[in-house]
XYZ file of C-alpha atoms in Angstrom:
474
model
C 39.983 -45.328 -8.087
C 41.458 -46.907 -5.220
C 41.004 -45.008 -2.086
C 44.124 -42.830 -2.284
C 42.454 -40.966 -5.641
C 39.324 -41.151 -3.069
C 40.486 -38.872 -0.075
C 42.269 -36.803 -2.855
C 38.968 -35.944 -4.573
C 37.253 -35.449 -1.712
C 39.619 -33.694 -0.070
C 39.438 -30.452 -2.286
C 36.074 -28.268 -2.607
C 33.724 -28.825 -4.583
C 33.129 -25.441 -5.795
C 30.164 -25.803 -8.856
C 28.985 -28.180 -11.328
C 28.912 -27.849 -15.290
C 27.101 -29.822 -18.084
C 29.687 -31.596 -20.750
C 28.422 -30.206 -24.362
C 31.303 -32.000 -26.505
C 33.525 -34.429 -26.736
C 35.854 -35.316 -29.442
C 38.512 -37.921 -28.907
C 39.782 -36.373 -25.547
C 38.820 -33.193 -26.172
C 35.722 -31.829 -23.842
C 34.095 -28.844 -23.613
C 32.463 -27.540 -20.417
C 29.710 -25.606 -19.997
C 29.508 -23.879 -16.588
C 26.156 -21.387 -15.800
C 27.454 -19.679 -12.500
C 31.554 -19.458 -12.344
C 34.282 -20.203 -15.216
C 36.931 -22.492 -13.775
C 40.579 -20.349 -14.115
C 43.356 -22.112 -16.821
C 44.762 -25.295 -15.248
C 41.971 -26.072 -13.040
C 41.272 -30.231 -12.545
C 37.487 -31.024 -13.467
C 36.068 -34.617 -12.504
C 33.283 -36.280 -14.055
C 31.844 -39.921 -14.445
C 29.876 -42.013 -11.481
C 33.106 -42.217 -9.274
C 34.653 -38.987 -10.711
C 37.053 -41.150 -12.159
C 37.269 -38.588 -15.477
C 39.742 -35.994 -14.796
C 40.129 -33.378 -17.413
C 42.553 -30.119 -16.731
C 41.152 -26.928 -18.984
C 43.254 -25.619 -20.493
C 41.190 -23.071 -23.056
C 38.223 -20.924 -21.959
C 36.123 -20.319 -24.982
C 33.768 -17.665 -23.652
C 32.134 -16.525 -20.034
C 30.551 -19.945 -19.799
C 32.122 -22.757 -21.553
C 35.471 -23.915 -20.933
C 37.626 -26.483 -23.794
C 39.666 -29.076 -21.433
C 42.069 -32.288 -21.963
C 41.382 -35.601 -20.040
C 43.732 -36.883 -18.366
C 42.265 -40.494 -18.451
C 40.413 -42.697 -20.673
C 36.670 -40.502 -21.783
C 34.529 -43.849 -22.274
C 31.361 -43.623 -20.691
C 31.455 -39.607 -20.801
C 28.424 -37.821 -22.898
C 26.974 -34.734 -23.719
C 25.076 -33.443 -20.589
C 27.157 -35.606 -18.094
C 27.678 -33.221 -14.543
C 31.231 -32.214 -14.892
C 32.319 -31.242 -11.059
C 35.145 -28.336 -10.686
C 37.290 -29.294 -7.527
C 38.329 -25.562 -7.415
C 42.226 -26.407 -7.346
C 44.788 -27.826 -9.678
C 46.365 -31.346 -10.476
C 48.499 -32.615 -7.253
C 50.945 -34.565 -6.469
C 51.706 -36.175 -2.663
C 54.621 -35.743 -1.010
C 57.060 -35.983 2.061
C 58.809 -38.944 3.143
C 55.997 -41.508 3.032
C 56.425 -41.115 -1.441
C 59.622 -42.480 -0.307
C 59.676 -46.498 -1.884
C 56.643 -46.728 -3.941
C 55.571 -46.253 -7.519
C 52.797 -42.966 -8.284
C 51.147 -41.964 -11.651
C 50.552 -39.164 -12.578
C 47.667 -38.534 -9.510
C 49.432 -39.423 -6.974
C 47.693 -42.952 -7.098
C 50.251 -45.741 -5.948
C 50.389 -48.311 -8.541
C 53.151 -50.837 -6.299
C 49.894 -52.727 -5.056
C 50.485 -50.656 -1.810
C 47.956 -48.478 0.100
C 49.088 -44.641 -0.605
C 50.835 -43.376 3.670
C 48.763 -41.246 5.396
C 52.157 -39.110 6.002
C 52.124 -37.156 2.700
C 50.519 -33.986 1.917
C 49.547 -32.867 -1.586
C 50.862 -29.694 -3.635
C 50.257 -28.123 -7.373
C 52.089 -29.897 -9.944
C 52.394 -26.177 -11.393
C 54.811 -25.006 -9.234
C 57.791 -21.894 -10.518
C 62.039 -22.190 -11.197
C 63.785 -21.128 -8.273
C 64.192 -17.425 -8.483
C 68.221 -16.308 -9.470
C 68.462 -14.782 -5.685
C 68.372 -18.473 -4.322
C 70.066 -20.371 -7.012
C 74.048 -20.693 -5.125
C 75.442 -21.009 -9.332
C 78.359 -22.939 -7.093
C 79.487 -25.579 -10.116
C 81.131 -28.835 -8.887
C 81.374 -32.338 -10.732
C 79.298 -35.367 -10.547
C 80.879 -38.947 -10.412
C 78.756 -41.504 -12.372
C 81.879 -44.543 -12.246
C 81.076 -44.844 -15.958
C 84.756 -44.423 -17.617
C 83.846 -42.498 -20.669
C 81.691 -40.030 -18.971
C 83.745 -39.185 -15.851
C 86.308 -38.783 -18.302
C 84.821 -36.836 -21.586
C 81.275 -35.367 -20.465
C 81.934 -34.804 -16.831
C 78.453 -34.531 -15.063
C 77.615 -31.006 -12.825
C 75.971 -31.337 -9.430
C 72.831 -28.853 -9.973
C 72.732 -29.683 -13.956
C 71.029 -31.027 -16.552
C 72.933 -34.057 -18.675
C 70.985 -35.416 -21.478
C 71.742 -39.411 -23.246
C 70.703 -38.561 -27.174
C 70.236 -41.746 -29.103
C 68.326 -43.152 -31.971
C 66.232 -46.464 -30.972
C 67.704 -49.108 -29.848
C 71.368 -48.143 -28.820
C 71.224 -48.009 -25.233
C 69.543 -44.967 -23.590
C 67.862 -46.777 -21.243
C 70.717 -49.228 -19.894
C 72.890 -46.155 -19.813
C 70.459 -44.321 -17.294
C 69.536 -47.505 -15.464
C 73.592 -48.508 -14.905
C 73.419 -44.749 -13.660
C 71.022 -45.327 -11.038
C 72.727 -49.310 -9.500
C 76.215 -46.586 -10.037
C 75.263 -43.801 -7.648
C 72.442 -44.869 -5.409
C 75.517 -46.814 -4.131
C 77.289 -43.498 -2.781
C 74.384 -40.811 -3.446
C 73.771 -39.363 0.217
C 69.977 -38.065 -1.329
C 66.804 -39.163 -2.535
C 66.534 -40.067 -6.471
C 63.272 -39.808 -8.110
C 62.732 -41.579 -11.503
C 60.356 -40.838 -14.027
C 59.247 -42.451 -16.924
C 57.190 -40.785 -19.705
C 55.636 -42.594 -22.688
C 57.770 -45.323 -22.185
C 57.174 -49.426 -21.492
C 55.484 -50.654 -18.477
C 58.081 -53.639 -19.146
C 60.846 -51.225 -17.971
C 59.030 -50.224 -14.996
C 58.164 -53.566 -13.559
C 62.368 -54.552 -14.712
C 63.485 -51.172 -13.088
C 61.414 -51.460 -9.535
C 62.375 -55.376 -9.131
C 65.960 -54.385 -9.481
C 66.251 -51.931 -7.745
C 64.289 -54.138 -4.808
C 66.912 -56.508 -5.356
C 69.917 -53.932 -5.333
C 68.637 -52.699 -1.528
C 68.584 -48.782 -3.264
C 64.685 -48.992 -3.337
C 64.077 -47.333 0.074
C 65.728 -43.882 -1.376
C 63.114 -44.038 -4.519
C 60.413 -42.701 -6.281
C 58.767 -43.970 -9.251
C 56.317 -42.060 -11.022
C 55.039 -43.270 -14.764
C 53.037 -41.797 -17.355
C 52.826 -45.121 -19.792
C 52.538 -45.409 -22.818
C 49.398 -46.562 -23.195
C 48.139 -43.545 -21.527
C 46.235 -40.816 -22.976
C 48.706 -37.832 -24.075
C 47.412 -35.467 -21.148
C 48.405 -37.634 -17.582
C 52.289 -38.790 -20.059
C 52.376 -34.409 -20.585
C 51.971 -33.902 -16.918
C 53.804 -36.626 -15.078
C 56.857 -35.008 -15.622
C 55.590 -31.933 -13.586
C 54.735 -34.356 -11.016
C 58.137 -35.798 -10.469
C 59.442 -32.318 -10.316
C 56.492 -30.901 -8.009
C 58.250 -34.215 -5.467
C 62.229 -33.331 -5.942
C 61.527 -30.426 -5.122
C 60.006 -30.931 -1.781
C 63.047 -32.846 -1.217
C 65.076 -30.169 -1.943
C 63.557 -27.047 -0.238
C 61.908 -29.106 3.281
C 64.484 -31.679 3.618
C 67.420 -29.694 2.415
C 68.299 -32.849 0.929
C 70.236 -33.162 -3.198
C 67.666 -34.828 -5.191
C 68.436 -36.529 -8.717
C 65.788 -36.700 -11.294
C 65.999 -38.634 -13.667
C 63.787 -39.185 -17.007
C 63.466 -41.571 -19.257
C 62.209 -40.316 -21.893
C 61.943 -36.410 -22.530
C 61.180 -36.436 -25.965
C 57.502 -38.756 -24.861
C 57.227 -35.155 -23.045
C 57.484 -33.749 -26.003
C 55.836 -35.827 -27.980
C 52.818 -36.078 -25.598
C 52.709 -31.714 -25.435
C 52.372 -31.984 -29.593
C 49.566 -34.687 -29.160
C 47.920 -32.786 -26.803
C 48.348 -29.077 -29.269
C 47.511 -31.132 -32.189
C 44.108 -31.986 -30.173
C 43.115 -28.698 -29.234
C 43.515 -27.394 -32.618
C 46.205 -25.391 -32.563
C 48.307 -25.307 -35.722
C 51.639 -26.974 -35.689
C 54.771 -25.714 -36.237
C 58.170 -27.442 -38.367
C 57.444 -30.466 -38.724
C 54.185 -30.981 -37.038
C 55.619 -29.924 -33.441
C 53.715 -27.550 -31.267
C 54.122 -23.861 -31.467
C 54.739 -24.036 -27.734
C 57.876 -26.314 -28.134
C 60.680 -24.020 -26.368
C 57.964 -22.945 -23.643
C 56.841 -26.049 -22.546
C 59.860 -27.864 -22.211
C 61.285 -24.407 -20.438
C 58.600 -24.649 -18.225
C 59.725 -28.290 -17.244
C 63.777 -27.533 -17.750
C 63.863 -25.046 -15.319
C 62.129 -25.747 -12.209
C 65.634 -27.928 -12.457
C 68.323 -26.531 -10.194
C 70.437 -25.885 -7.445
C 69.150 -23.661 -4.559
C 70.736 -22.740 -1.050
C 69.536 -25.895 0.239
C 70.173 -28.665 -2.565
C 70.449 -29.732 -5.920
C 68.175 -30.958 -8.293
C 70.914 -32.866 -10.643
C 69.214 -34.359 -13.691
C 69.884 -36.891 -16.173
C 67.340 -37.004 -19.040
C 67.244 -39.981 -22.015
C 66.808 -38.484 -25.104
C 65.210 -40.263 -27.853
C 66.063 -38.690 -31.416
C 63.818 -39.586 -34.595
C 65.415 -41.238 -37.226
C 68.828 -40.342 -36.024
C 68.147 -36.541 -36.727
C 70.201 -34.180 -34.470
C 68.333 -31.248 -36.264
C 65.222 -32.300 -35.447
C 63.384 -29.419 -32.941
C 62.669 -31.934 -30.086
C 66.772 -32.736 -29.796
C 67.966 -29.007 -30.593
C 65.525 -27.519 -27.855
C 66.442 -30.314 -25.549
C 70.363 -29.148 -26.735
C 69.802 -25.732 -25.618
C 68.991 -26.629 -21.722
C 71.575 -28.840 -21.137
C 75.351 -28.330 -19.105
C 76.364 -31.839 -20.755
C 75.606 -34.254 -23.716
C 76.633 -37.672 -23.675
C 75.651 -38.421 -27.720
C 75.021 -42.423 -28.305
C 76.331 -44.024 -32.150
C 74.669 -46.567 -33.874
C 77.953 -47.563 -35.590
C 79.843 -47.751 -31.901
C 77.191 -50.272 -30.989
C 77.461 -52.346 -33.753
C 80.818 -52.390 -33.371
C 80.906 -53.215 -29.789
C 81.503 -50.668 -27.741
C 79.786 -49.980 -24.888
C 78.590 -47.985 -23.728
C 77.918 -46.645 -27.014
C 78.860 -43.097 -26.526
C 80.568 -40.697 -29.443
C 83.595 -38.987 -27.596
C 83.510 -36.864 -30.698
C 79.989 -35.553 -30.412
C 79.857 -35.488 -26.707
C 80.447 -32.023 -24.521
C 80.059 -30.658 -21.474
C 80.625 -26.985 -20.955
C 82.365 -28.361 -17.242
C 85.261 -30.176 -19.075
C 87.925 -26.837 -18.532
C 90.698 -26.584 -16.571
C 89.515 -24.312 -14.059
C 86.543 -27.145 -12.616
C 88.326 -30.385 -13.549
C 92.002 -29.220 -13.305
C 94.822 -29.080 -15.803
C 95.758 -32.963 -15.581
C 92.485 -34.078 -16.574
C 91.619 -31.298 -19.157
C 95.178 -32.153 -20.823
C 94.522 -35.576 -20.927
C 90.801 -35.121 -22.040
C 92.271 -33.161 -25.233
C 94.586 -35.629 -25.685
C 91.892 -38.468 -25.842
C 89.624 -36.332 -28.043
C 92.583 -35.318 -30.518
C 94.105 -39.274 -30.975
C 90.603 -40.240 -31.299
C 89.416 -37.441 -34.194
C 92.837 -38.068 -36.140
C 92.416 -41.671 -36.032
C 88.791 -40.717 -37.364
C 90.052 -38.810 -40.257
C 92.951 -41.521 -40.776
C 89.781 -44.195 -41.160
C 89.245 -43.523 -45.262
C 92.774 -44.328 -46.450
C 92.944 -47.054 -43.943
C 89.789 -48.407 -45.792
C 91.061 -47.889 -49.285
C 94.953 -48.600 -48.666
C 95.271 -50.072 -45.238
C 96.931 -49.905 -42.875
C 100.293 -50.881 -43.789
C 100.418 -47.547 -46.084
C 100.275 -45.091 -42.984
C 103.258 -43.713 -41.431
C 105.044 -44.505 -38.720
C 103.358 -42.200 -36.398
C 100.310 -42.398 -38.189
C 100.187 -46.315 -36.882
C 100.775 -44.758 -33.012
C 98.073 -42.954 -33.665
C 95.843 -45.701 -34.732
C 97.514 -47.544 -32.464
C 96.155 -45.595 -29.009
C 93.300 -44.787 -30.762
C 92.012 -48.271 -31.283
C 93.059 -49.532 -27.447
C 91.982 -46.030 -26.098
C 87.938 -46.848 -27.356
C 88.451 -50.930 -25.820
C 89.718 -49.703 -22.374
C 86.843 -47.024 -22.730
C 84.308 -50.125 -22.669
C 83.321 -50.860 -19.026
C 81.099 -54.048 -18.591
C 77.624 -52.775 -16.571
C 76.178 -54.288 -13.174
C 72.922 -54.272 -14.851
C 73.428 -55.926 -18.319
C 75.711 -58.762 -16.049
C 72.747 -61.699 -16.373
C 72.887 -60.940 -20.735
C 76.533 -60.594 -20.594
C 77.719 -62.570 -17.623
C 80.105 -60.258 -17.445
C 80.411 -58.724 -13.866
C 80.082 -54.785 -13.752
C 82.275 -52.560 -12.852
C 82.531 -49.282 -10.802
C 86.118 -47.729 -11.899
C 86.911 -44.486 -9.711
C 87.823 -41.573 -12.273
C 91.402 -41.604 -10.546
C 91.726 -44.823 -11.931
C 90.113 -43.910 -15.549
C 92.390 -40.941 -16.433
C 95.303 -42.955 -14.952
C 94.983 -45.988 -17.652
C 94.415 -43.469 -20.282
C 97.204 -41.760 -19.525
C 99.338 -44.891 -19.675
C 97.586 -46.035 -22.706
C 98.301 -42.161 -24.130
C 102.504 -42.789 -23.167
C 102.107 -45.841 -25.402
C 102.802 -48.341 -22.173
C 100.819 -50.979 -24.031
C 101.879 -50.639 -27.670
C 102.938 -54.531 -27.976
C 99.435 -55.861 -25.622
C 96.611 -56.905 -28.109
C 93.459 -54.488 -28.139
C 91.346 -57.130 -26.818
C 93.416 -57.073 -23.715
C 92.083 -53.585 -23.021
C 88.733 -54.588 -23.814
C 85.237 -54.871 -21.407
C 87.679 -53.997 -18.201
C 87.698 -51.824 -14.602
C 90.557 -49.969 -14.119
C 93.895 -50.736 -16.524
C 95.438 -53.422 -13.367
C 92.447 -55.565 -14.868
C 94.304 -56.166 -18.630
C 95.662 -59.705 -18.609
C 99.006 -60.286 -21.471
C 98.586 -63.630 -22.727
C 101.581 -63.992 -23.188
C 103.075 -63.144 -20.217
C 100.541 -63.821 -17.919
C 99.358 -60.256 -15.722
C 99.359 -57.052 -15.812
């Protein structure tokens, strides 16, 4: 254990010692002869207090049962356990910016923890209704298909839904790159149960982009015990709340992947012997998820805007984890495996994705009417695909052929080269303003590009970048 963890352990006053009575995987039972630690108390065990245990159940007047947040190698019956007298804490303050931490607040980027930090419990409460502003504003991302069809809300929560390998992490990383350039607040990235390779790549990319001084990263990696993965989201929110409430700054909270939080809770529930619910999920799934999501809110001091990747098991959107996550979001961006296979990146499904901000009163009448026209055109094209597959495009009426031509050009215009994939695709990334994206869509719907090949609109930024091979320019 490094110096920062030892300092955190010694900062709490020990209120009594107990003895381990049973160890079953990550579940540890402890006997306390004099007092009983409250639920959510943090216990320490091991020769150097390197084993952390969080109390989840008081079994009787003398025994508690907890889940270990660290590996339990070396723990045995009769081992001494110390009650720290507090809960799991996270470091907050200006000193955490530009650093990478684990769930205990230990720096994992090979640097010492700065001194100008304070430690706060990760178990916070959502802000009361009286402190919430309720003001709705659009949060631009620079990604055409998202800004036009599923605008994000400042102080809201947006979900990136998709199965494995359809581009959730890439899209999330691109949003970080685009937003940190113009976002004047702080970004907190929380990796829950993801690969260590992704964490190292993101750290290096943010460092090269020059935005790391405005970011904090926390990781509970997939090789860590479920208790650790279950609490890293709460630690990230504690840091985000500090910047919102104490420094009055807007915070961008990025979570990859919220399904792993649900999965970790399911593992903890199974270890604790609780009866599983539908599809094997924990019975407290809705409560646990709401306890995390409801802390993400805007107040009179600032706003926490959250973008969350959501893995959908087997592409089944009726899975309880996906259904319960949907209910908390102001925007749902659904990624389609079919669109990814067609090379339409980002592989956002425009007909399944939605945003509650897509109303005339929020985004304006012109934007609303254009978004509706785009959806209508793409839906009509979807309905015509079966006829095209069976009879061919030539059998359609002239009006239907115009719809197909518009839809296919819209699909290609709504693709976009990403900054974060430039090294693989060989194409420089594009950041497109909402005005340029709307202008391009409007001109396509007005049939300005009917005699242009579809490929002229593929993987470009604004519509002015399109080049007609026969005309030599836009």
